[in-house]
Short mmCIF file of C-alpha atoms in Angstrom, two decimals:
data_model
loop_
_atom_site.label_atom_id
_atom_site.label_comp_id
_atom_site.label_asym_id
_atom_site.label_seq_id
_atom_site.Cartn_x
_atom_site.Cartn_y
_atom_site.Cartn_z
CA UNK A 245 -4.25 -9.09 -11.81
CA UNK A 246 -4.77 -7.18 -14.81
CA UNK A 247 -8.13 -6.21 -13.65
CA UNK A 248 -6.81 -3.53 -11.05
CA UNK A 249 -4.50 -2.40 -13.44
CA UNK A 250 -7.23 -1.96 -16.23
CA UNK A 251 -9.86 -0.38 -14.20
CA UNK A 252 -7.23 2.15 -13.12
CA UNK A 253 -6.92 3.33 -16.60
CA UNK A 254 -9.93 3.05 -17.55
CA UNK A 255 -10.02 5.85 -14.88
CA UNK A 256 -7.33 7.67 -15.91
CA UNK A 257 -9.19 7.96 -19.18
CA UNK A 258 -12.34 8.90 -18.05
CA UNK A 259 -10.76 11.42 -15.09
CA UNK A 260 -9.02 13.22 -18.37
CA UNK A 261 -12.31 13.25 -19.97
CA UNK A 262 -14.73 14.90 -17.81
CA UNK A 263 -11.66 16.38 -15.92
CA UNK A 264 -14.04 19.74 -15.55
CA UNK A 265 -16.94 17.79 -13.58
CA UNK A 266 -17.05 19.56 -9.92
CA UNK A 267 -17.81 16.13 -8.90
CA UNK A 268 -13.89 15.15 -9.54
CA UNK A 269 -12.28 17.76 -7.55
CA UNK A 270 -13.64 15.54 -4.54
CA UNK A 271 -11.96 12.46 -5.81
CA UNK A 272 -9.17 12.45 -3.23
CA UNK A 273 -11.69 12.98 -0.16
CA UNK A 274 -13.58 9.90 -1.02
CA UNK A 275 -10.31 7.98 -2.04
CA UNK A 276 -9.36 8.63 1.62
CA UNK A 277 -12.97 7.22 2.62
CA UNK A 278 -12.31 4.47 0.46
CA UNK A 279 -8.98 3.43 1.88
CA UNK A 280 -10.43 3.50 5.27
CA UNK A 281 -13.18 1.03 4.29
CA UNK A 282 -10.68 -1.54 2.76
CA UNK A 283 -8.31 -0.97 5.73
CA UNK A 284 -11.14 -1.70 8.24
CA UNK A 285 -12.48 -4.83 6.19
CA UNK A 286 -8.77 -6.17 5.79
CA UNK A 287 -8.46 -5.59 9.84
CA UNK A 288 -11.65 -7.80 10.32
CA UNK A 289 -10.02 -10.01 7.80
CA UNK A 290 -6.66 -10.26 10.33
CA UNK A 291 -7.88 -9.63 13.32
CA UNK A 292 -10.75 -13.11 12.48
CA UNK A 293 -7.45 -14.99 11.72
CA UNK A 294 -6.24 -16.48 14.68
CA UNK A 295 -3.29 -17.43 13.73
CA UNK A 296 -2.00 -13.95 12.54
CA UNK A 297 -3.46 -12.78 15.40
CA UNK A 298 -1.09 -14.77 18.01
CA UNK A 299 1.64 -14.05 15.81
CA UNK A 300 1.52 -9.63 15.63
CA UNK A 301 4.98 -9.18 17.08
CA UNK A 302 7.01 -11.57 14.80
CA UNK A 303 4.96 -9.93 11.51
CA UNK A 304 6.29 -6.16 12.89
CA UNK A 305 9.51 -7.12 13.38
CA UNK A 306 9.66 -8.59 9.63
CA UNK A 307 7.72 -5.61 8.31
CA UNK A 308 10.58 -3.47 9.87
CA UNK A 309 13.47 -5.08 8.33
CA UNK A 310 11.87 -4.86 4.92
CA UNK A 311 10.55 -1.14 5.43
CA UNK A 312 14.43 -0.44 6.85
CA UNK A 313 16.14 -1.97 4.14
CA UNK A 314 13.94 -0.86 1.30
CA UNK A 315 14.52 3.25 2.71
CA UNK A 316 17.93 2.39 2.73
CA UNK A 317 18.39 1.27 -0.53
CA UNK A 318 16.36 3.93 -2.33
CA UNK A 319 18.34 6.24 -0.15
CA UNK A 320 21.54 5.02 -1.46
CA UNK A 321 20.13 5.10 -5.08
CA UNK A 322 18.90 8.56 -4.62
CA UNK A 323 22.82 9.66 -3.49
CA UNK A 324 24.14 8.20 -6.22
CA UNK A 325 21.54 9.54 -8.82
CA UNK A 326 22.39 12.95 -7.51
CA UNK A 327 26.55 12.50 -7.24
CA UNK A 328 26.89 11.45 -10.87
CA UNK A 329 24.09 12.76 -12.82
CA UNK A 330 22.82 16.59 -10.83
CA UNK A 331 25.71 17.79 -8.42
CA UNK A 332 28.22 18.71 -11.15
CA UNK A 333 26.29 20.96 -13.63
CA UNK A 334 23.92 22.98 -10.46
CA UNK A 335 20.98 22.85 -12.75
CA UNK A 336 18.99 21.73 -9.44
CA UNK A 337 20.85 23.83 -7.10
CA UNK A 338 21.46 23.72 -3.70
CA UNK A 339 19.74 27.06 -2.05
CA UNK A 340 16.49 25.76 -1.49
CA UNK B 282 1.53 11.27 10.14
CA UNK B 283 -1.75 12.20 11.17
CA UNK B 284 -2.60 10.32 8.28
CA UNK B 285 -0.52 6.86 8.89
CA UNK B 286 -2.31 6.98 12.62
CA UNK B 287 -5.85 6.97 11.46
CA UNK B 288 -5.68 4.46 9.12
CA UNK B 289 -3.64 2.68 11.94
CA UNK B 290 -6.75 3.36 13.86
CA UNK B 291 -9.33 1.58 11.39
CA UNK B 292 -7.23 -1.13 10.39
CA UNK B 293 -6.81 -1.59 14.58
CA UNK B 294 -10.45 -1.13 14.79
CA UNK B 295 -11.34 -3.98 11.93
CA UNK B 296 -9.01 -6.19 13.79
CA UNK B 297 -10.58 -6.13 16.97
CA UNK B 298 -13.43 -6.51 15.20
CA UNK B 299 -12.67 -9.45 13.43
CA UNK B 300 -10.75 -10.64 16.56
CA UNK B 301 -14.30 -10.42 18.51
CA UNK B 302 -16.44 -12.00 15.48
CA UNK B 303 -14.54 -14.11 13.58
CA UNK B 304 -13.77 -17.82 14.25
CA UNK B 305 -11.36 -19.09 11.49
CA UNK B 306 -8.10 -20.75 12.28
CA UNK B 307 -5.51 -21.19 9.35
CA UNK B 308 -6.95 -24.71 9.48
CA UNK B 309 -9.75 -24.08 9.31
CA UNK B 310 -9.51 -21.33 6.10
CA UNK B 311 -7.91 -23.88 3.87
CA UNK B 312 -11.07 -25.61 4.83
CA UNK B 313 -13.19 -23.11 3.70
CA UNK B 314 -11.56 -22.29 0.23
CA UNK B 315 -11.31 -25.66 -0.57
CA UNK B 316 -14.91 -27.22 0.40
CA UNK B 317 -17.41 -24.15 1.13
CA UNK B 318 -16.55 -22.02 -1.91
CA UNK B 319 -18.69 -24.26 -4.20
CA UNK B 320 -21.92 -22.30 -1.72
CA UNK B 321 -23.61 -19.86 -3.90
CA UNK B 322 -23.30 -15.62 -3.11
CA UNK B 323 -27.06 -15.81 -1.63
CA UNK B 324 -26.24 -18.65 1.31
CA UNK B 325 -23.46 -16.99 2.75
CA UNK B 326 -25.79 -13.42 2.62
CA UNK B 327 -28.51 -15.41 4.75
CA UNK B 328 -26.28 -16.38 7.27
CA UNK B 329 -25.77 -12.58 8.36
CA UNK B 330 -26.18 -11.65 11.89
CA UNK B 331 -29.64 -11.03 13.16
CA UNK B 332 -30.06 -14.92 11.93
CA UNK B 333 -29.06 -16.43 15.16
CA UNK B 334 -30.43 -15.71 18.69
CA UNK B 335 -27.90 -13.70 21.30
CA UNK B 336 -27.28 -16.65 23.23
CA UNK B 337 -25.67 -18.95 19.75
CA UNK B 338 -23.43 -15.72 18.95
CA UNK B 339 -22.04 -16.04 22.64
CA UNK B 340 -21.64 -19.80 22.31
CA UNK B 341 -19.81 -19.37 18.95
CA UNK B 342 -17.54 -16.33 19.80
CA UNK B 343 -16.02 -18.88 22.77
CA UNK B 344 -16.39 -21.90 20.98
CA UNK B 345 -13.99 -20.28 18.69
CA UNK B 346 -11.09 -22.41 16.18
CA UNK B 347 -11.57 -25.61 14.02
CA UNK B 348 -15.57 -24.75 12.50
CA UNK B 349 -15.07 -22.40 9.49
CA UNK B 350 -16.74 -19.24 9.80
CA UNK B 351 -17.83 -20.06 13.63
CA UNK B 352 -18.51 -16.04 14.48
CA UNK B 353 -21.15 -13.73 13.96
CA UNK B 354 -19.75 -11.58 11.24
CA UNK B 355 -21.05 -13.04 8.11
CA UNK B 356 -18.51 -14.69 5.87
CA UNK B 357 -18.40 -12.46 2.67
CA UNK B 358 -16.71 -10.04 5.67
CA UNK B 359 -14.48 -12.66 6.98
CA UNK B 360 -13.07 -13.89 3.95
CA UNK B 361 -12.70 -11.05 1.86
CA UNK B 362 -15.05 -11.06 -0.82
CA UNK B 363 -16.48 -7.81 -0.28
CA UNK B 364 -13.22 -6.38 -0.18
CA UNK B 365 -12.55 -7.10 -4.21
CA UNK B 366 -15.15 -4.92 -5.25
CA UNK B 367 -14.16 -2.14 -2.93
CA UNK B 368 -10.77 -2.45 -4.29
CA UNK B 369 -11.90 -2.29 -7.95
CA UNK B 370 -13.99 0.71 -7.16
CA UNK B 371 -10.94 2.14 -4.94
CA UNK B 372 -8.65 1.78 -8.17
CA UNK B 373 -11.49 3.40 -10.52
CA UNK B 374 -11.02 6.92 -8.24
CA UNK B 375 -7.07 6.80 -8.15
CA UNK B 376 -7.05 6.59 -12.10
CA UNK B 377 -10.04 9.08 -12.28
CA UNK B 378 -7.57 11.46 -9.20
CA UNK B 379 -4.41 11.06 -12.09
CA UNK B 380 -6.68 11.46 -15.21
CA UNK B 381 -8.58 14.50 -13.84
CA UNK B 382 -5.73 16.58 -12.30
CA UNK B 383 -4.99 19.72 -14.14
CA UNK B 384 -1.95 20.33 -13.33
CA UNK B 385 -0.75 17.14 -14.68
CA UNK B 386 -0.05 18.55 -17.95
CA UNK B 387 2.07 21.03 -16.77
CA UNK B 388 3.70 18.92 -14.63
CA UNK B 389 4.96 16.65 -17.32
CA UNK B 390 5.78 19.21 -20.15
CA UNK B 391 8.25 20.42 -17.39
CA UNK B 392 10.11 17.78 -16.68
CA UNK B 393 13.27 16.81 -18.37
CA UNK B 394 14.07 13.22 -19.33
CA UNK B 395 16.85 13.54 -17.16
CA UNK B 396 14.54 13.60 -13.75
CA UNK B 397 13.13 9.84 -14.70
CA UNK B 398 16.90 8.91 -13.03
CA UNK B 399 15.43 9.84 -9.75
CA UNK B 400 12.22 7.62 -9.91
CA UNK B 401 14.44 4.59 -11.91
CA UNK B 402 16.89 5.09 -9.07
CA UNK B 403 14.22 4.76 -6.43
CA UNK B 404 12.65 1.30 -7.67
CA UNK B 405 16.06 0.14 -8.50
CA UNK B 406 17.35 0.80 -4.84
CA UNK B 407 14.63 -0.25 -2.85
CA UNK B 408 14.13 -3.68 -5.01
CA UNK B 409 17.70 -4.36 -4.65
CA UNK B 410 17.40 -3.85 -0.75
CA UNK B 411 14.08 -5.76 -0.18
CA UNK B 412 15.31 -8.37 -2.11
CA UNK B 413 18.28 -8.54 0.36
CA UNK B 414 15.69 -9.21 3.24
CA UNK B 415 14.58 -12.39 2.57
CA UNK B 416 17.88 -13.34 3.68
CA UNK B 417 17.33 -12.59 7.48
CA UNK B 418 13.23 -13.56 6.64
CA UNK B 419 13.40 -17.04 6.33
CA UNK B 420 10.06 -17.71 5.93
CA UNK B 421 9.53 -15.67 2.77
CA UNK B 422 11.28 -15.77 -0.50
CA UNK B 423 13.00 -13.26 -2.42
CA UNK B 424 9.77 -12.68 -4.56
CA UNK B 425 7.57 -12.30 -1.70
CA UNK B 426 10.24 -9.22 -0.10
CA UNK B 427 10.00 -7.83 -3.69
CA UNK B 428 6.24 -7.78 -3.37
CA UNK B 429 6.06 -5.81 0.17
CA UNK B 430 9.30 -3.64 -0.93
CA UNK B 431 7.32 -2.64 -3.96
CA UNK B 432 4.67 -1.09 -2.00
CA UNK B 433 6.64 2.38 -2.15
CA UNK B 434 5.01 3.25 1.48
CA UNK B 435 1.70 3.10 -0.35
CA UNK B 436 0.78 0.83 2.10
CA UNK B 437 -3.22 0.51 1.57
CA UNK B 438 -2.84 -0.31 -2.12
CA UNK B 439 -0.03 -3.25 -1.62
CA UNK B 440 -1.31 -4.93 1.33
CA UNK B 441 -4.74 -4.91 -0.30
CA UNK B 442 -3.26 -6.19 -3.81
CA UNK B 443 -1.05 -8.71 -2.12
CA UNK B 444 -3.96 -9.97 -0.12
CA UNK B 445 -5.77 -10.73 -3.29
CA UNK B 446 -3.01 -12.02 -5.64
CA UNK B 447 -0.87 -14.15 -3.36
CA UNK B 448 -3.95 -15.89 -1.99
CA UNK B 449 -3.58 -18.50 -5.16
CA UNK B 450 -0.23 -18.80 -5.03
CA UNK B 451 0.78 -19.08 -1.22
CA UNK B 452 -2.91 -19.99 0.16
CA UNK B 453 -5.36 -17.45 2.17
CA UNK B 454 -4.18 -17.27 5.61
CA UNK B 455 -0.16 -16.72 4.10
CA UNK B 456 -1.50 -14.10 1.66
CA UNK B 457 -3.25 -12.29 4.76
CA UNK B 458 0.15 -12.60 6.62
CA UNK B 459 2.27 -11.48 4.02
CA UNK B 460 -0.46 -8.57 3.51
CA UNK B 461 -0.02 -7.36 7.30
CA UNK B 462 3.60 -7.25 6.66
CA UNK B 463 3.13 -5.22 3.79
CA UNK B 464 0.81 -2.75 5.51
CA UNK B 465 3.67 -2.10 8.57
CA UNK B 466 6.10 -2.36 6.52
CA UNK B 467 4.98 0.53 4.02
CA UNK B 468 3.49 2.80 7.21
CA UNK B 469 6.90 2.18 8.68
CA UNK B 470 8.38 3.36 5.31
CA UNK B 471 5.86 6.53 5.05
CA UNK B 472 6.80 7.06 8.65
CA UNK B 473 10.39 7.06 8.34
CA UNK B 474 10.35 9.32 5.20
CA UNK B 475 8.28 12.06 7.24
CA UNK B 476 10.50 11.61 10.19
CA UNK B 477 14.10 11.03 8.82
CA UNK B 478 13.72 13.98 5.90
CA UNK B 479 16.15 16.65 7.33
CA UNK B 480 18.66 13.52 8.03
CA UNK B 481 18.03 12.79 4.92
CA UNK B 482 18.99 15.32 3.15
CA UNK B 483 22.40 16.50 4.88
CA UNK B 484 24.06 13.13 4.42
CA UNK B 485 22.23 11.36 1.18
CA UNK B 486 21.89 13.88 -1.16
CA UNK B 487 18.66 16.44 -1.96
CA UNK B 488 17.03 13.52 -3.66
CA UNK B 489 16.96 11.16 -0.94
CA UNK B 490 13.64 11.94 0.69
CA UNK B 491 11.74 11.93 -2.47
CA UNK B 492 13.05 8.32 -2.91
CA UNK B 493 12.16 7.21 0.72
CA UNK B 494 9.13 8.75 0.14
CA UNK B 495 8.35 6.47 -2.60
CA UNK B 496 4.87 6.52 -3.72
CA UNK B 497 3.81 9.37 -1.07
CA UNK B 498 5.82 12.04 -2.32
CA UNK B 499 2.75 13.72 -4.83
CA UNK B 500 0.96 14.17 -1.10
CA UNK B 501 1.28 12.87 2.52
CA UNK B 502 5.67 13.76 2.39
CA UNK B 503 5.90 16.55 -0.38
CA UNK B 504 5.41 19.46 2.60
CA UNK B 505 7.99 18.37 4.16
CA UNK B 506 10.43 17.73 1.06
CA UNK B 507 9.42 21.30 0.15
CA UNK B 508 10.29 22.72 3.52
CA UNK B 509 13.86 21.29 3.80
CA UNK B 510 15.05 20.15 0.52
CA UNK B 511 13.82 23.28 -1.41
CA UNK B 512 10.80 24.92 -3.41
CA UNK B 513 12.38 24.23 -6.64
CA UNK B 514 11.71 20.02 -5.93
CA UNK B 515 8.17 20.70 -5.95
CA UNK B 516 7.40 19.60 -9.63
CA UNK B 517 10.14 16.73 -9.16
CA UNK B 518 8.42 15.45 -5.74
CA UNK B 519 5.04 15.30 -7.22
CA UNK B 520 6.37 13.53 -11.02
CA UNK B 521 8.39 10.88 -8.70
CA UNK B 522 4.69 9.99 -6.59
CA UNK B 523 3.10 9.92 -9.77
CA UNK B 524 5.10 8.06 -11.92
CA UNK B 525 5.90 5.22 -8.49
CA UNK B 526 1.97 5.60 -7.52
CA UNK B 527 1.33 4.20 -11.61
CA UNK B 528 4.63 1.36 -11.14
CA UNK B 529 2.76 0.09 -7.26
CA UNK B 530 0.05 -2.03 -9.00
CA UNK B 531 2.38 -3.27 -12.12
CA UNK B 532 5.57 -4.46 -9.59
CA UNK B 533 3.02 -5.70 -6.85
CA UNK B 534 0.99 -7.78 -9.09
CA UNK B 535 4.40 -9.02 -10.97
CA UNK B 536 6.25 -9.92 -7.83
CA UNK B 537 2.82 -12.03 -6.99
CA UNK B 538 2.24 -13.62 -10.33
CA UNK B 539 6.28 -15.25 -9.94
#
């Protein structure tokens, strides 16, 4: 696990290093190509499994009670955040 | 949006894909993990398609559950192997994205210590709350919620991690379960902070979308923050995804070490 973690700042590193290479104002386009790539080889991954397969309906419903739940929360946290610690003093005011 | 529904479309795509080549049963992976890892990189590579006459792929495509591997797509595709790398190289360009940005200077000289509340408050809400659903999941423990929750709607980078963490923990075919979940579950998150935003903000509080938003709020969601919670979030939106984006791998690969 601390692979992932070490190659990411091992990127960070070299990103603020040659931060003036043309070649890194790209970065995001091929992240996005990247992502794809994973996605599709993690949907041959599911899609091979038959037992996930027979099973899509049950996963979404689960999925959506975690992805409800963990909006909610933050949502909550966020109110709170902003009742007690911003709304009084207006230093992030409310005009938009 | 646009965004969430194409990579809806390629992980679709790799499903059906998988669903048309691949052969392995949950039986049948345990199988595989336990007996057929000892196979050296170069057998499974020889075993690619192009191997076997038409007529065998047709035959094993029906023939289907209980062999390991039994489909056409070679196994370094079926079983994830390939997928590490990619995800090593995928992590290499996020940290080089973060490292390289020039703004990110800026960025962090203007914010005040008081603004890490909103990002603190974010992880500490939604952990709280996914924690809460492994009550009604009974099938998963409060660890595993905590894993998916933890995503922060960056949903390519926790279902991937979770697919390659939990696998030693929970076994293959679980860890591949769990990851789906965690993939809908953070689209479903992404899609609910793009969609619920102007809700959002009248009845939680001007901070609420950038916490929904999670890890998506230095791109896909800041636009729309902007638009109805105000200009002056910008900086605030984009230190939130930031600092979450950094916490996603740390909190994922906790939640799946437990």
């Amino acid at each position: 696990m601390f692979i992932v973690i070490s190659i990411m700042f091992l990127g960070v590193g070299l990103g603020f290093l040659f931060k003036n290479l043309s070649l890194l104002n790209n970065i995001s386009k091929s992240i996005t190509v990247t992502i794809y790539l994973l996605l599709f080889l993690l949907g041959i991954t599911v899609g091979s499994n038959k037992s996930i397969v027979n099973n899509l309906a049950s996963l979404g419903w689960q999925a959506f009670v975690i992805a409800f739940l963990g909006s909610l929360g933050s949502a909550i946290a966020a109110f709170l955040v902003y009742k007690f610690f911003f709304a009084k003093d207006g230093e992030v005011s409310n005009e938009g | 949006m646009k965004g969430s529904i194409i990579v809806v479309l390629f992980f679709a795509f790799g499903c059906f894909i998988g669903w048309l080549g691949g052969g392995v049963s949950e039986v049948s992976v345990e199988v595989a993990s336990g007996v057929v890892s000892e196979v050296p990189e170069g057998a499974t590579l020889l075993s690619a398609p192009g191997v076997e006459s038409p007529n065998e792929i047709f035959e094993n495509v029906h023939s289907g559950d209980g062999i390991s591997n039994s489909g056409w797509l070679p196994a370094f595709l079926v079983d994830g192997a390939l997928t590490t790398f990619v995800l090593y190289f995928l992590m290499l360009q996020v940290g080089l994205s973060i490292g390289a940005d020039k703004k990110l200077k800026e960025i962090f000289l203007s914010i005040k210590p008081k603004y890490l509340l909103i990002p603190l408050g974010t992880i500490i809400g939604t952990l709280t709350f996914s924690a809460l659903a492994a009550l009604f999941l009974s099938k998963w423990n409060v660890f595993d919620c905590l894993a998916v929750g933890s995503g922060f709607a960056y949903y390519s980078l926790s279902s991937i991690l979770i697919t390659e963490l939990k696998a030693a923990s929970i076994g293959e075919a679980m860890a591949i379960e769990l990851a789906t979940i965690a993939l809908m579950a953070n689209i479903m998150r992404e899609v609910i902070a793009l969609l619920c935003t102007p809700l959002l903000c009248k009845y939680f509080g001007r901070f609420a979308p950038i916490s929904v938003g999670g890890a998506t709020t230095m791109d896909t969601t800041l636009p729309i923050i902007t638009k109805y919670c105000g200009k002056d979030l910008v900086f605030i939106a984009i230190f939130h995804g930031v600092l979450i984006d950094l916490t996603v791998p740390m909190f994922v690969s906790l939640f799946c070490s437990i």
